[in-house]
């Protein structure tokens, strides 16, 4: 019996893992499940009018996000926004009972609701304040506004709770692997820019047009990867699976810090190359050109080294040796102003810092 059950469990685990790698599909399935559960369970809530049970699926819908932490945060903010809007709507109902013209009440309630919705504390719930006020004023005002308000807030809160529970229990998303893959993509992008810089120095074809597209791609990749890593870290909060992936989280965090610094230094290096070329600097004279190209290329090889690569120590030594050759070439007597020599030294410093950033991963 156990032997027969094992392949079935493995297939189920494999299917679950594949599903977890399709975040949009997983989110759609969990949102549908949460909405259905909230719809069928809402009438069972005591002290609430079951004719307003349709607000429970709405609560499940608005709180369902790719990460558990974001679901909980947005759900809380939505409920606070609803409570503010309901209070505002009940104030409008009271004003109607006192004989204030309906148009004046409606305009005031909506205007104040929009203003309150801009309060930073409400976050994503801010947009719900004027909407809830309008519902209480129009729907509740035609029946029993107090009963409607309690049922509206109660059933929505129930839906929010169902959404959070479903998100927590049904394959809680953890995007650490995807973030690791995106970090590798950033590493590859930085490597390509450095390799191209080395080619440009060797070919004596340094120009802004050559690097424009690459620098734009690097900046976009850097921004995208930062967002992916932040989302992965958020997905680990309040996630029961996070303890088994603590090492992966720490590794992603260290890689993000290192690659972000490397990308910044690479951009600085390209700017210095363009500055040197524009000034026809002696730092790009024949005496140092080959050493500079070699130092950049060796640094690129080091950056490109995957984690755990047995060749990493050798590449680190080669990058250090190539940089030392360039530093010696810079120190040889040659024509050039003090500012030009300082710029060449700044480029050497950029390469050294990239090597230092890569050193902990060797």
Coordinates of N, CA and C in Angstrom, one line a residue, residues 61-65 67-81 122-125 128 160 164 234:
X61 N -11.9 38.9 -2.9 CA -11.3 39.3 -4.1 C -10.3 40.5 -3.9
X62 N -10.7 41.5 -3.1 CA -9.8 42.6 -3.0 C -8.6 42.3 -2.1
X63 N -8.6 41.3 -1.3 CA -7.5 41.0 -0.5 C -6.6 40.0 -1.1
X64 N -6.9 39.4 -2.2 CA -6.0 38.3 -2.8 C -4.9 38.9 -3.6
X65 N -3.7 38.7 -3.1 CA -2.5 39.2 -3.8 C -1.5 38.1 -3.9
X67 N 1.3 37.6 -2.6 CA 2.0 37.2 -1.3 C 1.0 37.3 -0.1
X68 N 1.3 36.5 0.9 CA 0.4 36.5 2.1 C 0.5 37.8 2.8
X69 N 1.8 38.3 2.9 CA 2.0 39.6 3.7 C 1.2 40.7 3.0
X70 N 1.2 40.8 1.7 CA 0.5 41.9 1.0 C -1.0 41.7 1.2
X71 N -1.4 40.4 1.1 CA -2.9 40.2 1.3 C -3.4 40.7 2.6
X72 N -2.6 40.3 3.7 CA -3.0 40.8 5.0 C -3.0 42.3 5.2
X73 N -1.9 42.9 4.6 CA -1.8 44.4 4.7 C -2.9 45.1 4.0
X74 N -3.2 44.7 2.7 CA -4.2 45.3 1.9 C -5.6 45.0 2.5
X75 N -5.8 43.8 3.0 CA -7.1 43.5 3.6 C -7.4 44.4 4.8
X76 N -6.4 44.6 5.7 CA -6.6 45.5 6.8 C -6.9 46.9 6.4
X77 N -6.1 47.4 5.4 CA -6.3 48.7 4.9 C -7.7 48.9 4.3
X78 N -8.2 47.9 3.5 CA -9.5 48.0 2.9 C -10.6 48.0 4.0
X79 N -10.4 47.3 5.1 CA -11.4 47.3 6.1 C -11.4 48.6 6.9
X80 N -10.2 49.2 7.1 CA -10.2 50.5 7.7 C -10.8 51.6 6.8
X81 N -10.6 51.5 5.5 CA -11.2 52.4 4.5 C -12.7 52.2 4.5
X122 N -4.3 55.0 5.2 CA -5.3 54.1 4.6 C -4.7 53.2 3.5
X123 N -3.7 53.7 2.8 CA -3.1 52.9 1.8 C -4.0 52.5 0.7
X124 N -4.1 51.2 0.4 CA -5.0 50.7 -0.7 C -6.4 50.9 -0.3
X125 N -6.7 51.0 1.0 CA -8.1 51.2 1.4 C -8.7 52.5 1.2
X128 N -11.6 53.0 -1.1 CA -12.9 52.4 -0.6 C -13.7 53.3 0.3
X160 N -12.5 39.0 3.6 CA -11.1 39.3 3.7 C -10.4 38.2 4.5
X164 N -7.3 35.7 3.1 CA -6.0 35.5 3.7 C -5.8 34.1 4.1
X234 N 9.1 39.7 0.4 CA 7.8 39.9 1.0 C 7.0 38.6 1.0

